[in-house]
């Protein structure tokens, strides 16, 4: 096992009718800004519930945080907060709203150019406004971690940042809030969480038994949940298990003490920035090809994954690895996520554009061994056509 | 899944040569009290390492915290802290030292009779001195939770308490510190952690998929570690995995959103208080009999445990449950922990003494369904002779 430093102070308030508990954890005198995305948070009454829970506190609203939140939009919220002297932020939404709120929390009292927060990936953050979240879309894990991704529209750059100052103070997870979500978003959530686990699990063995078992348990859970979530009738428990699995997939726990990859994410980010493909859908394209191209480097863990997650015991080692990758791809497709660039009308010529972007963002040595050069990224993309 | 509220702000600093990092997390001006048990912490140089990490800070020492720490001893530390105006506590040891330090941290500035802290099981705690731990014995999970157990010598009562104010600020887990431990203590640690998981897992199903998978992953890990730890040659990774598994077994995570039992612990506590049997050893006596007596109540989870943890698929349901309980008992005995009261020279007449103690401590409705009456406890004890 590798050395690690694990810290996660976010409180999780989980279950039926838990939004009312917000009142116990927000300072009585707080001036609160509720941040949200589109109007669905208003239509499904979540905003009204949060407002009711906040009682007599002064409440402001900032809507319109887009999927893949933009620096440009977020800076408008920063201005509003400075003007109104708001001192507590309440994100109501999914990963994009929560990521955006983290950036805003760090930016409000940042001394210097706020763009620097992203350029330095959060390392220069030394304070942030206190904030919390009400999660309405299980997927990214942002509700229980200290990282985020923000896009600058002008440069098509998706930049990630993290800082111990931007853990939510608490997050409310009420699985009933997922009943109004379209199936597409739930399916994206399953795949997003699945690949978060894979980035921290499918590298090389360091004999971290607990982390491996936890990762495998999350993958098995998501495989069990997947088909159920595709039925409109998916019950409360299925949604609750998805919600908790997605939080646990990226809260630092399964990644503590093990090597991590993240090349699928970094290549996927370029696909979102260039072509607007949903985040999870980019991952579903890149991961199977990534495992295929780097199968020697990941050999031991691929065999463990095949045996423990998919119960594949037939065939020689190469066959078991082939089957595991094929089952992974089939799982994504069963959930309605295409796994080929060509499914989005992309081909050879687009690969060079993507490679150029990776190069311009200095993403030339990715993965747990830093072996994913531009050439390997090109091979991965070619394999995913 | 049941509703839950999960919160665990303890930082874990894990791995080789991590004691030096204490310096980063203790206030520079702190007046520190190092608390420890016997002289082993001094002999194996852990105290010296902690002292070196603390550098120029003012350091005091308080040794002699016994296994199953007593109220009487701990109150001597409270007096010392008040006299010397100490403001940061550093526990160096295993669960007893850390449990004791939690009580001390809450007691120093407690207004009123400090015994009340235990009588009310921690519910009246409203503050505590900041403290941290350097763990030398993996077992209880105290290094990453907010609970403890303290014994009052005069009444032979073991009283548990918990409070969100007594989470360690950080805990240092260096697996190399376990190399000087006797095998008996390591084996006790494996069983203690195993039964912590069982108390939160082996109840009745509530469709908490992640919690079940995590619990099963910890049990499987401990089953794999057990035999290795019995060899003197047990390597670093084995010790590291035991240390992390024991922390995860009782840090609130696997118990969030599921029913919990704890009857094995509460019956076991009386065995320690009356006969001085090591904590883990009392659990090894009580658990197999508890599962046997309550097999109908725990039927579904026993079958899941048999299948997923022990891969028992042969036989009808009763046989599979029998085999799972027998395998559990054999696992404890393989680690050198006897599983019968008679192994300690105890028999029928002692059972009535134990029952009288349970009654006097008002422990007459135990377990996830509150069905463990004194009569059921008597049956469990009779089955364990």
XYZ file of C-alpha atoms in Angstrom:
770
model
C 0.000 0.000 0.000
C 1.207 3.541 -0.715
C 1.399 6.185 2.021
C -1.642 8.463 2.144
C -3.246 11.427 3.865
C -7.036 11.065 4.024
C -9.343 13.853 5.163
C -13.013 14.374 4.385
C -15.016 16.544 6.770
C -18.209 16.801 4.683
C -21.332 15.784 6.595
C -23.808 13.682 4.607
C -27.485 13.978 5.487
C -29.054 11.104 3.623
C -32.580 9.902 3.068
C -36.258 10.727 2.846
C -37.354 14.267 3.747
C -33.897 15.395 4.815
C -33.905 18.865 3.208
C -35.615 20.249 6.316
C -32.486 19.407 8.335
C -30.564 22.168 6.532
C -31.857 24.462 9.230
C -29.688 22.704 11.845
C -26.439 23.312 9.999
C -26.600 26.820 8.489
C -25.784 29.716 10.835
C -28.975 31.466 11.936
C -27.761 34.887 10.801
C -26.406 33.688 7.453
C -27.123 35.600 4.241
C -27.596 32.710 1.854
C -27.242 32.471 -1.913
C -29.009 29.515 -3.511
C -27.211 28.503 -6.711
C -28.792 26.293 -9.326
C -28.763 25.359 -12.995
C -31.860 25.349 -15.156
C -35.405 25.799 -14.013
C -35.943 22.120 -13.091
C -34.882 22.815 -9.508
C -37.703 25.345 -9.295
C -40.272 23.248 -11.145
C -39.769 20.167 -9.008
C -40.072 22.336 -5.901
C -36.591 21.631 -4.563
C -35.776 25.342 -4.417
C -38.975 25.974 -2.492
C -38.138 23.200 -0.032
C -34.666 24.605 0.549
C -36.132 28.082 0.994
C -38.605 26.758 3.530
C -35.853 24.955 5.440
C -33.827 28.187 5.583
C -36.737 29.929 7.299
C -36.218 33.583 8.143
C -32.662 33.808 6.796
C -31.999 36.327 4.019
C -32.001 34.381 0.760
C -30.757 35.340 -2.708
C -30.873 33.279 -5.893
C -28.454 32.710 -8.753
C -29.674 30.417 -11.526
C -28.312 29.487 -14.922
C -25.147 27.605 -14.009
C -24.729 25.502 -17.135
C -23.595 21.884 -17.469
C -19.786 22.105 -17.572
C -19.990 25.419 -15.726
C -18.200 28.331 -17.332
C -15.822 30.738 -15.673
C -17.738 33.559 -17.328
C -21.063 32.597 -15.705
C -19.548 31.835 -12.319
C -17.873 35.233 -12.123
C -21.316 36.848 -12.328
C -22.252 35.019 -9.135
C -19.008 36.190 -7.546
C -19.983 39.796 -8.296
C -23.474 39.324 -6.854
C -22.052 37.818 -3.651
C -19.600 40.683 -3.222
C -22.347 43.248 -3.800
C -24.849 41.653 -1.467
C -22.322 40.633 1.185
C -23.583 37.059 1.099
C -21.784 34.723 3.514
C -23.167 31.212 2.878
C -23.668 29.393 -0.427
C -26.188 26.632 -1.009
C -25.732 24.700 -4.241
C -28.916 22.977 -5.420
C -28.261 20.634 -8.315
C -25.792 18.124 -9.691
C -22.050 18.093 -10.173
C -21.908 21.169 -12.386
C -23.718 23.402 -9.892
C -21.645 22.078 -6.988
C -18.349 22.358 -8.891
C -19.280 25.885 -9.859
C -20.177 26.767 -6.275
C -16.779 25.529 -5.086
C -15.043 27.834 -7.522
C -17.273 30.739 -6.517
C -16.649 30.081 -2.812
C -12.902 30.286 -3.380
C -13.091 33.262 -5.749
C -15.182 35.722 -3.715
C -12.387 36.799 -1.380
C -9.480 35.731 -3.571
C -6.774 38.345 -3.768
C -5.496 38.519 -7.316
C -6.860 37.430 -10.667
C -9.486 34.734 -10.057
C -8.524 32.909 -13.252
C -5.291 32.063 -11.446
C -7.318 29.732 -9.156
C -7.886 27.457 -12.146
C -4.510 27.931 -13.781
C -2.866 26.734 -10.577
C -5.457 23.951 -10.088
C -6.549 25.281 -6.723
C -3.153 25.177 -5.042
C -3.273 28.914 -4.312
C -6.643 28.770 -2.529
C -6.206 29.738 1.137
C -9.834 30.394 2.113
C -13.373 29.968 0.847
C -16.877 31.004 1.816
C -18.689 28.220 3.671
C -21.089 26.329 1.431
C -23.272 23.245 1.305
C -25.185 21.325 -1.313
C -28.530 19.693 -1.977
C -27.791 16.996 -4.521
C -30.388 16.339 -7.200
C -28.350 14.272 -9.669
C -26.127 11.408 -8.505
C -23.008 11.104 -10.640
C -19.925 13.178 -10.009
C -19.327 12.823 -6.278
C -18.753 16.587 -6.028
C -21.125 16.664 -3.034
C -18.508 14.879 -0.926
C -15.136 15.983 -2.252
C -12.978 19.049 -2.641
C -12.535 19.204 -6.396
C -14.271 20.703 -9.391
C -13.953 21.359 -13.101
C -14.604 24.726 -14.738
C -14.589 25.545 -18.449
C -13.376 28.803 -19.968
C -15.589 29.337 -22.968
C -13.101 31.537 -24.767
C -10.375 28.873 -24.877
C -12.426 25.643 -24.783
C -10.314 24.608 -21.799
C -11.755 22.420 -19.013
C -9.583 23.017 -15.978
C -9.807 20.994 -12.799
C -8.990 22.336 -9.352
C -9.012 21.032 -5.816
C -8.347 22.409 -2.371
C -9.098 21.314 1.201
C -10.912 24.650 1.588
C -13.684 23.668 -0.810
C -15.203 20.634 0.873
C -18.954 21.227 1.262
C -19.779 21.703 4.951
C -22.658 19.327 4.405
C -24.597 17.762 1.577
C -28.215 16.656 1.604
C -28.886 13.511 -0.418
C -32.591 12.744 -0.742
C -33.031 9.902 -3.255
C -36.619 10.983 -3.887
C -35.173 14.018 -5.680
C -33.990 11.710 -8.474
C -37.504 10.632 -9.484
C -37.912 13.640 -11.763
C -34.659 13.007 -13.642
C -34.685 11.749 -17.232
C -33.353 8.203 -17.613
C -30.495 9.553 -19.723
C -29.119 11.513 -16.783
C -29.414 8.576 -14.415
C -27.636 6.322 -16.908
C -24.907 8.936 -17.306
C -24.616 8.986 -13.520
C -24.111 5.223 -13.294
C -21.363 5.326 -15.922
C -19.703 8.419 -14.465
C -19.481 6.792 -11.031
C -18.326 3.486 -12.558
C -15.456 5.182 -14.367
C -14.492 7.241 -11.312
C -13.941 3.928 -9.569
C -12.054 2.467 -12.522
C -9.630 5.422 -12.639
C -8.616 4.646 -9.045
C -8.782 0.848 -9.256
C -7.644 -0.345 -12.632
C -3.968 0.556 -12.504
C -1.395 -1.819 -10.994
C -1.504 -3.808 -7.745
C 0.002 -2.362 -4.568
C -1.634 -4.907 -2.247
C -4.230 -2.449 -0.949
C -6.802 -5.045 -0.020
C -9.463 -2.808 1.522
C -9.342 -0.260 -1.281
C -9.593 -3.015 -3.901
C -12.530 -4.695 -2.152
C -14.335 -1.379 -1.734
C -13.764 -0.464 -5.379
C -14.968 -3.866 -6.512
C -18.005 -3.558 -4.250
C -18.906 -0.221 -5.830
C -18.474 -1.609 -9.346
C -20.644 -4.639 -8.518
C -23.280 -2.371 -6.999
C -23.344 -0.141 -10.091
C -23.594 -3.200 -12.345
C -26.592 -4.386 -10.306
C -28.192 -0.940 -10.297
C -27.653 -0.170 -13.982
C -30.443 -2.206 -15.592
C -32.902 -1.280 -12.818
C -32.319 2.429 -13.287
C -33.313 2.079 -16.952
C -36.810 1.088 -15.918
C -39.063 4.002 -15.056
C -40.224 1.986 -12.103
C -36.803 2.012 -10.417
C -37.604 2.081 -6.738
C -36.364 4.228 -3.872
C -33.678 1.790 -2.772
C -32.202 1.557 -6.263
C -31.938 5.335 -6.390
C -30.576 5.491 -2.845
C -27.895 2.948 -3.664
C -26.919 4.831 -6.823
C -26.700 8.072 -4.887
C -24.486 6.629 -2.156
C -22.347 4.628 -4.581
C -21.672 7.751 -6.662
C -20.601 9.706 -3.562
C -18.323 6.926 -2.367
C -16.832 6.572 -5.844
C -15.079 9.923 -5.614
C -14.748 11.079 -2.015
C -11.082 10.188 -1.649
C -11.608 6.908 0.163
C -11.020 4.273 -2.504
C -8.202 6.347 -3.976
C -6.247 6.655 -0.706
C -3.048 4.635 -0.783
C -3.323 3.434 -4.375
C -2.016 4.673 -7.751
C -4.530 6.556 -9.915
C -4.912 6.873 -13.663
C -7.351 9.659 -14.779
C -6.232 9.571 -18.415
C -9.758 8.598 -19.511
C -11.082 11.744 -17.860
C -8.454 14.033 -19.305
C -8.985 12.773 -22.843
C -12.754 12.834 -22.292
C -12.647 16.481 -21.169
C -11.353 17.452 -24.599
C -14.291 15.672 -26.249
C -16.730 17.640 -24.130
C -14.958 20.927 -24.739
C -14.696 20.379 -28.515
C -17.960 18.610 -29.341
C -20.250 19.172 -26.343
C -20.622 15.458 -25.625
C -21.944 14.762 -22.100
C -19.093 14.142 -19.645
C -20.088 10.539 -18.823
C -20.578 9.768 -22.509
C -17.040 10.846 -23.323
C -15.770 8.476 -20.635
C -17.798 5.598 -22.083
C -16.041 6.181 -25.406
C -12.516 6.449 -24.021
C -12.372 3.839 -21.244
C -12.820 0.583 -23.204
C -10.248 1.688 -25.784
C -7.898 2.859 -23.032
C -8.041 -0.561 -21.335
C -7.498 -2.255 -24.694
C -4.470 -0.193 -25.720
C -2.821 -0.377 -22.275
C -3.703 -3.979 -21.467
C -0.096 -5.021 -20.783
C 0.527 -2.154 -18.380
C -2.758 -2.930 -16.574
C -2.581 -6.691 -16.977
C -2.702 -7.846 -13.348
C -5.528 -5.546 -12.373
C -7.490 -6.393 -15.530
C -7.350 -10.065 -14.532
C -8.448 -9.239 -10.979
C -11.260 -7.067 -12.368
C -12.370 -9.867 -14.681
C -12.473 -12.406 -11.870
C -13.873 -10.400 -8.988
C -16.217 -7.946 -10.690
C -17.452 -9.973 -13.664
C -16.793 -13.497 -12.335
C -14.955 -14.373 -15.557
C -13.028 -17.600 -14.985
C -13.156 -19.275 -18.408
C -10.365 -18.985 -20.976
C -6.711 -18.056 -20.870
C -5.517 -14.712 -19.560
C -5.829 -12.854 -22.875
C -9.337 -14.163 -23.367
C -10.397 -13.194 -19.849
C -9.098 -9.665 -20.394
C -10.897 -9.474 -23.749
C -14.109 -10.627 -22.121
C -13.806 -8.140 -19.258
C -13.323 -5.220 -21.668
C -16.200 -6.433 -23.839
C -18.490 -6.768 -20.813
C -17.560 -3.246 -19.728
C -18.390 -1.858 -23.167
C -21.647 -3.828 -23.304
C -22.617 -2.504 -19.858
C -22.274 1.104 -21.041
C -24.204 0.383 -24.237
C -26.947 -1.417 -22.332
C -27.394 1.870 -20.438
C -27.785 3.738 -23.700
C -24.300 5.233 -23.812
C -22.592 4.728 -27.192
C -18.935 3.720 -26.882
C -17.567 4.730 -30.289
C -16.461 8.103 -31.678
C -18.217 7.124 -34.899
C -21.523 6.962 -32.991
C -21.132 10.752 -32.740
C -20.052 11.158 -36.359
C -16.407 11.623 -35.395
C -13.467 9.980 -37.163
C -9.804 10.134 -38.137
C -9.675 13.871 -38.850
C -11.179 14.685 -35.449
C -8.511 12.679 -33.691
C -5.836 15.122 -34.821
C -7.919 18.016 -33.524
C -8.263 16.305 -30.135
C -4.537 15.533 -30.018
C -3.772 19.173 -30.771
C -5.942 20.223 -27.854
C -4.268 17.716 -25.503
C -0.920 19.101 -26.603
C -1.986 22.702 -26.106
C -3.178 21.829 -22.576
C 0.141 20.125 -21.897
C -1.541 16.747 -21.357
C 1.272 14.707 -22.833
C 2.162 12.341 -19.979
C -1.017 10.878 -18.532
C -1.873 7.816 -16.457
C -0.526 6.020 -13.409
C 2.875 5.546 -15.043
C 2.829 8.809 -17.054
C 3.131 6.608 -20.138
C 0.117 8.004 -21.983
C 1.959 10.194 -24.461
C 0.210 11.957 -27.316
C 1.002 8.875 -29.405
C -0.741 6.565 -26.910
C -3.684 8.983 -26.706
C -3.845 8.837 -30.508
C -3.901 5.015 -30.370
C -6.659 5.093 -27.754
C -8.741 7.453 -29.872
C -8.117 5.399 -33.016
C -9.223 2.258 -31.155
C -12.413 4.043 -30.107
C -13.560 5.021 -33.602
C -31.710 1.861 3.081
C -32.348 3.716 6.319
C -31.887 7.487 6.603
C -28.511 8.506 8.018
C -26.289 11.387 9.047
C -22.619 10.642 8.381
C -19.801 12.863 9.593
C -16.154 11.970 10.199
C -13.622 14.818 10.168
C -10.616 12.837 11.440
C -7.571 13.124 9.200
C -5.652 9.883 8.674
C -1.924 10.134 8.040
C -1.015 6.643 6.927
C 2.222 4.884 6.079
C 5.940 4.604 6.559
C 7.688 7.322 8.597
C 4.557 9.429 9.031
C 5.032 10.366 12.704
C 7.201 13.314 11.629
C 4.138 14.857 9.949
C 2.578 15.537 13.364
C 4.448 18.816 13.273
C 2.221 20.060 10.433
C -1.017 19.570 12.349
C -0.381 20.580 15.970
C -0.510 24.331 16.739
C 3.001 25.725 17.098
C 2.306 27.185 20.532
C 0.500 24.118 21.893
C 1.296 22.733 25.347
C 1.080 19.031 24.636
C 0.393 16.073 26.905
C 1.514 12.693 25.539
C -0.673 9.935 26.963
C 0.301 6.288 26.818
C -0.165 2.914 28.458
C 2.706 0.739 29.586
C 6.350 1.309 28.919
C 6.340 -0.379 25.491
C 5.665 2.960 23.801
C 8.895 4.225 25.361
C 10.916 1.071 24.756
C 10.067 0.877 21.069
C 10.989 4.556 20.702
C 7.538 5.705 19.585
C 7.380 8.275 22.385
C 10.781 9.598 21.369
C 9.693 9.888 17.757
C 6.559 11.799 18.731
C 8.631 14.068 20.979
C 11.032 14.768 18.142
C 8.155 15.555 15.773
C 6.727 18.009 18.300
C 10.010 19.919 18.298
C 10.181 22.957 20.563
C 6.620 22.642 21.897
C 6.194 22.215 25.663
C 5.616 18.504 26.276
C 4.284 16.663 29.320
C 3.804 12.921 29.803
C 1.100 10.796 31.374
C 1.686 7.036 31.324
C -0.067 4.105 32.901
C -3.430 4.149 31.117
C -4.430 0.510 31.565
C -6.196 -1.820 29.113
C -9.905 -1.115 29.666
C -8.996 2.334 30.978
C -10.394 3.235 34.364
C -12.195 6.400 35.319
C -9.972 6.596 38.374
C -6.734 6.665 36.343
C -8.076 9.023 33.697
C -9.141 11.580 36.295
C -5.500 11.839 37.400
C -4.651 12.976 33.877
C -7.510 15.472 34.006
C -5.992 16.992 37.154
C -2.542 17.205 35.596
C -3.939 18.945 32.510
C -5.829 21.474 34.623
C -2.741 22.176 36.733
C -0.364 22.545 33.820
C -2.814 24.352 31.525
C -2.184 21.837 28.758
C -4.159 22.528 25.581
C -3.454 19.635 23.195
C -3.514 15.886 23.887
C -1.549 13.287 21.955
C -2.582 9.689 22.589
C 0.167 7.182 21.781
C -1.102 3.617 21.901
C -4.067 1.428 21.069
C -7.793 1.660 21.656
C -7.576 1.924 25.437
C -5.229 4.902 25.391
C -7.249 6.647 22.682
C -10.596 5.923 24.372
C -9.174 7.230 27.625
C -7.847 10.365 25.922
C -11.302 11.074 24.487
C -12.804 10.945 27.951
C -10.054 13.150 29.334
C -10.486 15.675 26.497
C -14.181 15.984 27.319
C -13.680 16.004 31.100
C -11.053 18.739 31.504
C -13.429 21.670 31.042
C -16.645 19.805 31.868
C -18.873 21.743 34.222
C -20.388 19.370 36.730
C -19.479 15.896 37.939
C -17.305 14.244 35.285
C -18.813 10.808 36.024
C -21.986 12.208 34.461
C -20.207 12.173 31.050
C -20.263 8.371 31.192
C -23.633 7.969 32.876
C -25.213 9.947 30.038
C -23.096 8.147 27.403
C -21.540 11.364 26.154
C -24.758 13.160 25.275
C -23.943 16.031 27.647
C -20.527 16.729 26.118
C -20.525 20.204 24.541
C -16.749 20.754 24.117
C -13.453 18.924 24.328
C -9.758 19.725 24.214
C -8.295 19.099 20.767
C -6.428 15.820 20.557
C -4.821 13.432 18.119
C -3.459 9.910 18.184
C -0.504 7.833 17.094
C -1.890 4.323 16.732
C 0.348 1.431 17.749
C -2.211 -1.392 17.914
C -4.793 -1.924 15.166
C -8.082 -3.209 16.557
C -10.707 -0.917 17.984
C -11.060 1.799 15.355
C -10.946 4.437 18.114
C -8.376 6.368 16.073
C -11.089 7.305 13.556
C -14.314 7.546 15.516
C -15.959 9.529 18.271
C -16.647 6.830 20.837
C -14.932 5.191 23.765
C -15.408 2.816 26.674
C -14.319 3.560 30.247
C -14.478 1.238 33.255
C -15.230 2.336 36.817
C -13.206 -0.001 38.971
C -15.416 0.431 42.006
C -18.560 -0.876 40.260
C -17.075 -3.153 37.588
C -19.101 -1.163 35.037
C -17.849 -0.639 31.472
C -19.644 2.399 30.136
C -19.526 3.522 26.535
C -19.832 7.121 25.408
C -19.767 9.004 22.134
C -19.912 12.606 21.031
C -19.096 14.509 17.844
C -16.707 16.601 19.987
C -14.334 13.684 20.554
C -13.212 12.815 17.053
C -9.407 12.862 16.956
C -8.226 15.831 14.886
C -5.837 13.448 13.194
C -4.412 9.995 13.670
C -1.051 8.725 12.513
C -1.076 5.100 11.357
C 2.397 3.746 10.690
C 2.156 -0.014 10.107
C 5.820 -0.426 11.042
C 4.773 0.345 14.637
C 3.003 -3.033 14.758
C 6.180 -5.075 14.311
C 6.929 -4.992 18.033
C 3.466 -6.278 19.016
C 2.996 -9.794 20.350
C 1.060 -12.088 17.998
C -1.687 -12.384 20.612
C -2.475 -8.679 20.332
C -2.483 -8.761 16.540
C -4.817 -11.760 16.564
C -7.101 -9.983 19.030
C -7.079 -7.005 16.669
C -8.177 -9.088 13.696
C -11.077 -10.579 15.674
C -12.066 -7.258 17.229
C -12.277 -5.617 13.803
C -14.102 -8.644 12.358
C -16.774 -8.486 15.033
C -17.134 -4.710 14.714
C -18.102 -5.344 11.119
C -20.441 -8.203 12.048
C -22.336 -6.041 14.564
C -23.176 -3.612 11.758
C -23.666 -6.166 8.976
C -25.244 -9.302 10.327
C -28.708 -8.016 11.225
C -31.519 -7.918 8.639
C -31.486 -6.699 5.033
C -32.471 -3.115 4.208
C -31.104 -3.216 0.661
C -28.044 -1.126 1.492
C -25.877 -2.472 -1.284
C -22.771 -0.344 -0.793
C -22.678 -0.878 2.973
C -23.099 -4.634 2.524
C -20.370 -4.853 -0.108
C -17.992 -2.753 2.009
C -18.697 -4.877 5.101
C -18.164 -8.068 3.128
C -14.961 -6.650 1.670
C -13.618 -5.932 5.166
C -14.560 -9.411 6.395
C -12.884 -11.023 3.386
C -9.782 -8.892 3.926
C -9.583 -9.875 7.609
C -10.035 -13.549 6.698
C -7.138 -13.238 4.258
C -4.980 -11.346 6.750
C -5.662 -13.576 9.758
C -3.403 -16.548 9.019
C -0.621 -14.274 7.742
C -0.594 -12.225 10.902
C 0.045 -15.397 12.918
C 3.395 -15.795 11.229
C 6.174 -13.716 12.721
C 7.199 -12.904 9.213
C 3.976 -11.043 8.403
C 5.063 -8.334 6.016
C 4.432 -4.600 5.910
C 1.472 -4.821 3.560
C -0.295 -7.380 5.737
C 0.059 -5.076 8.721
C -0.960 -2.053 6.678
C -4.089 -3.811 5.472
C -4.981 -4.878 9.004
C -4.510 -1.337 10.255
C -6.705 0.225 7.583
C -9.337 -2.526 7.785
C -9.636 -2.058 11.543
C -10.109 1.720 11.132
C -12.727 1.270 8.428
C -14.533 -1.346 10.510
C -15.672 1.221 13.048
C -15.500 4.729 11.654
C -19.234 5.082 11.035
C -19.125 4.326 7.331
C -20.369 0.744 7.075
C -22.918 1.400 9.827
C -24.510 4.413 8.112
C -28.015 3.631 6.884
C -28.223 0.082 8.251
C -29.551 -1.487 11.465
C -26.946 -2.386 14.088
C -26.796 -5.113 16.715
C -24.016 -4.641 19.356
C -25.417 -7.292 21.716
C -22.212 -9.314 21.397
C -20.236 -6.311 22.631
C -22.542 -5.538 25.520
C -22.524 -9.114 26.781
C -18.775 -9.285 26.175
C -18.161 -6.142 28.231
C -19.534 -7.933 31.291
C -17.085 -10.798 30.758
C -14.184 -8.362 30.689
C -15.423 -6.471 33.740
C -16.059 -9.657 35.762
C -13.226 -11.932 34.674
C -10.662 -9.683 33.016
C -10.855 -11.520 29.694
C -9.393 -9.475 26.789
C -12.102 -7.530 24.972
C -11.669 -9.310 21.630
C -11.609 -12.695 23.361
C -14.972 -12.056 24.988
C -16.408 -11.263 21.545
C -15.017 -14.513 20.129
C -16.909 -16.379 22.846
C -20.214 -14.556 22.448
C -20.572 -14.052 18.686
C -20.840 -17.646 17.423
C -23.393 -18.501 20.134
C -25.292 -15.265 19.439
C -25.579 -16.134 15.742
C -26.663 -19.667 16.642
C -29.381 -18.648 19.102
C -30.763 -15.867 16.892
C -30.433 -17.643 13.554
C -34.084 -17.164 12.602
C -34.022 -13.437 13.286
C -30.787 -13.103 11.275
C -31.636 -15.734 8.676
C -31.428 -13.690 5.470
C -28.193 -11.981 6.369
C -26.655 -15.250 7.592
C -27.335 -16.763 4.166
C -25.838 -13.719 2.428
C -22.810 -13.897 4.749
C -22.383 -17.607 4.021
C -22.494 -17.066 0.271
C -20.545 -13.853 -0.166
C -17.960 -14.005 2.610
C -17.320 -17.755 2.889
C -18.462 -18.841 -0.614
C -20.662 -21.525 0.943
C -23.058 -22.776 -1.727
C -23.483 -26.457 -0.814
C -26.377 -27.777 1.267
C -29.813 -26.489 2.204
C -30.315 -23.203 4.006
C -29.945 -24.619 7.525
C -26.755 -26.398 6.549
C -25.292 -23.297 4.942
C -26.010 -21.284 8.088
C -24.474 -24.023 10.247
C -21.382 -24.044 8.075
C -21.040 -20.255 8.155
C -21.203 -20.187 11.954
C -18.755 -23.096 12.203
C -16.335 -21.366 9.813
C -16.556 -18.182 11.887
C -15.776 -20.083 15.084
C -12.928 -21.970 13.404
C -11.469 -18.671 12.142
C -11.282 -17.262 15.672
C -9.765 -20.481 17.026
C -7.231 -20.603 14.203
C -6.084 -17.185 15.452
C -5.641 -18.584 18.956
C -8.819 -17.132 20.447
C -10.850 -19.755 22.369
C -14.590 -19.524 21.684
C -16.038 -21.264 24.765
C -16.654 -20.022 28.290
C -15.354 -23.401 29.471
C -12.001 -22.592 27.876
C -11.702 -19.976 30.642
C -12.990 -22.320 33.359
C -16.406 -20.665 33.369
C -19.710 -22.546 33.485
C -23.375 -22.557 34.530
C -22.915 -20.748 37.840
C -21.032 -17.915 36.168
C -23.863 -17.379 33.714
C -26.163 -16.241 36.514
C -23.524 -13.793 37.708
C -23.209 -12.361 34.208
C -26.984 -12.110 33.847
C -27.193 -10.286 37.170
C -24.649 -7.771 35.918
C -26.529 -7.262 32.627
C -29.681 -6.673 34.646
C -27.988 -4.226 36.995
C -26.669 -2.283 33.980
C -30.166 -2.253 32.494
C -29.042 -4.259 29.436
C -32.271 -6.192 29.059
C -33.326 -5.323 25.494
C -30.344 -5.678 23.198
C -29.861 -6.154 19.465
C -31.235 -4.711 16.246
C -34.802 -5.693 17.200
C -34.364 -5.186 20.975
C -35.254 -8.867 21.306
C -32.199 -9.897 23.301
C -33.831 -10.121 26.710
C -32.036 -11.497 29.749
C -33.490 -14.883 28.810
C -31.987 -14.711 25.318
C -28.664 -13.545 26.790
C -28.834 -16.579 29.116
C -29.396 -18.858 26.105
C -26.473 -17.259 24.265
C -24.208 -17.769 27.266
C -25.415 -21.352 27.761
C -24.714 -22.074 24.101
C -21.201 -20.684 24.517
C -20.176 -22.945 27.432
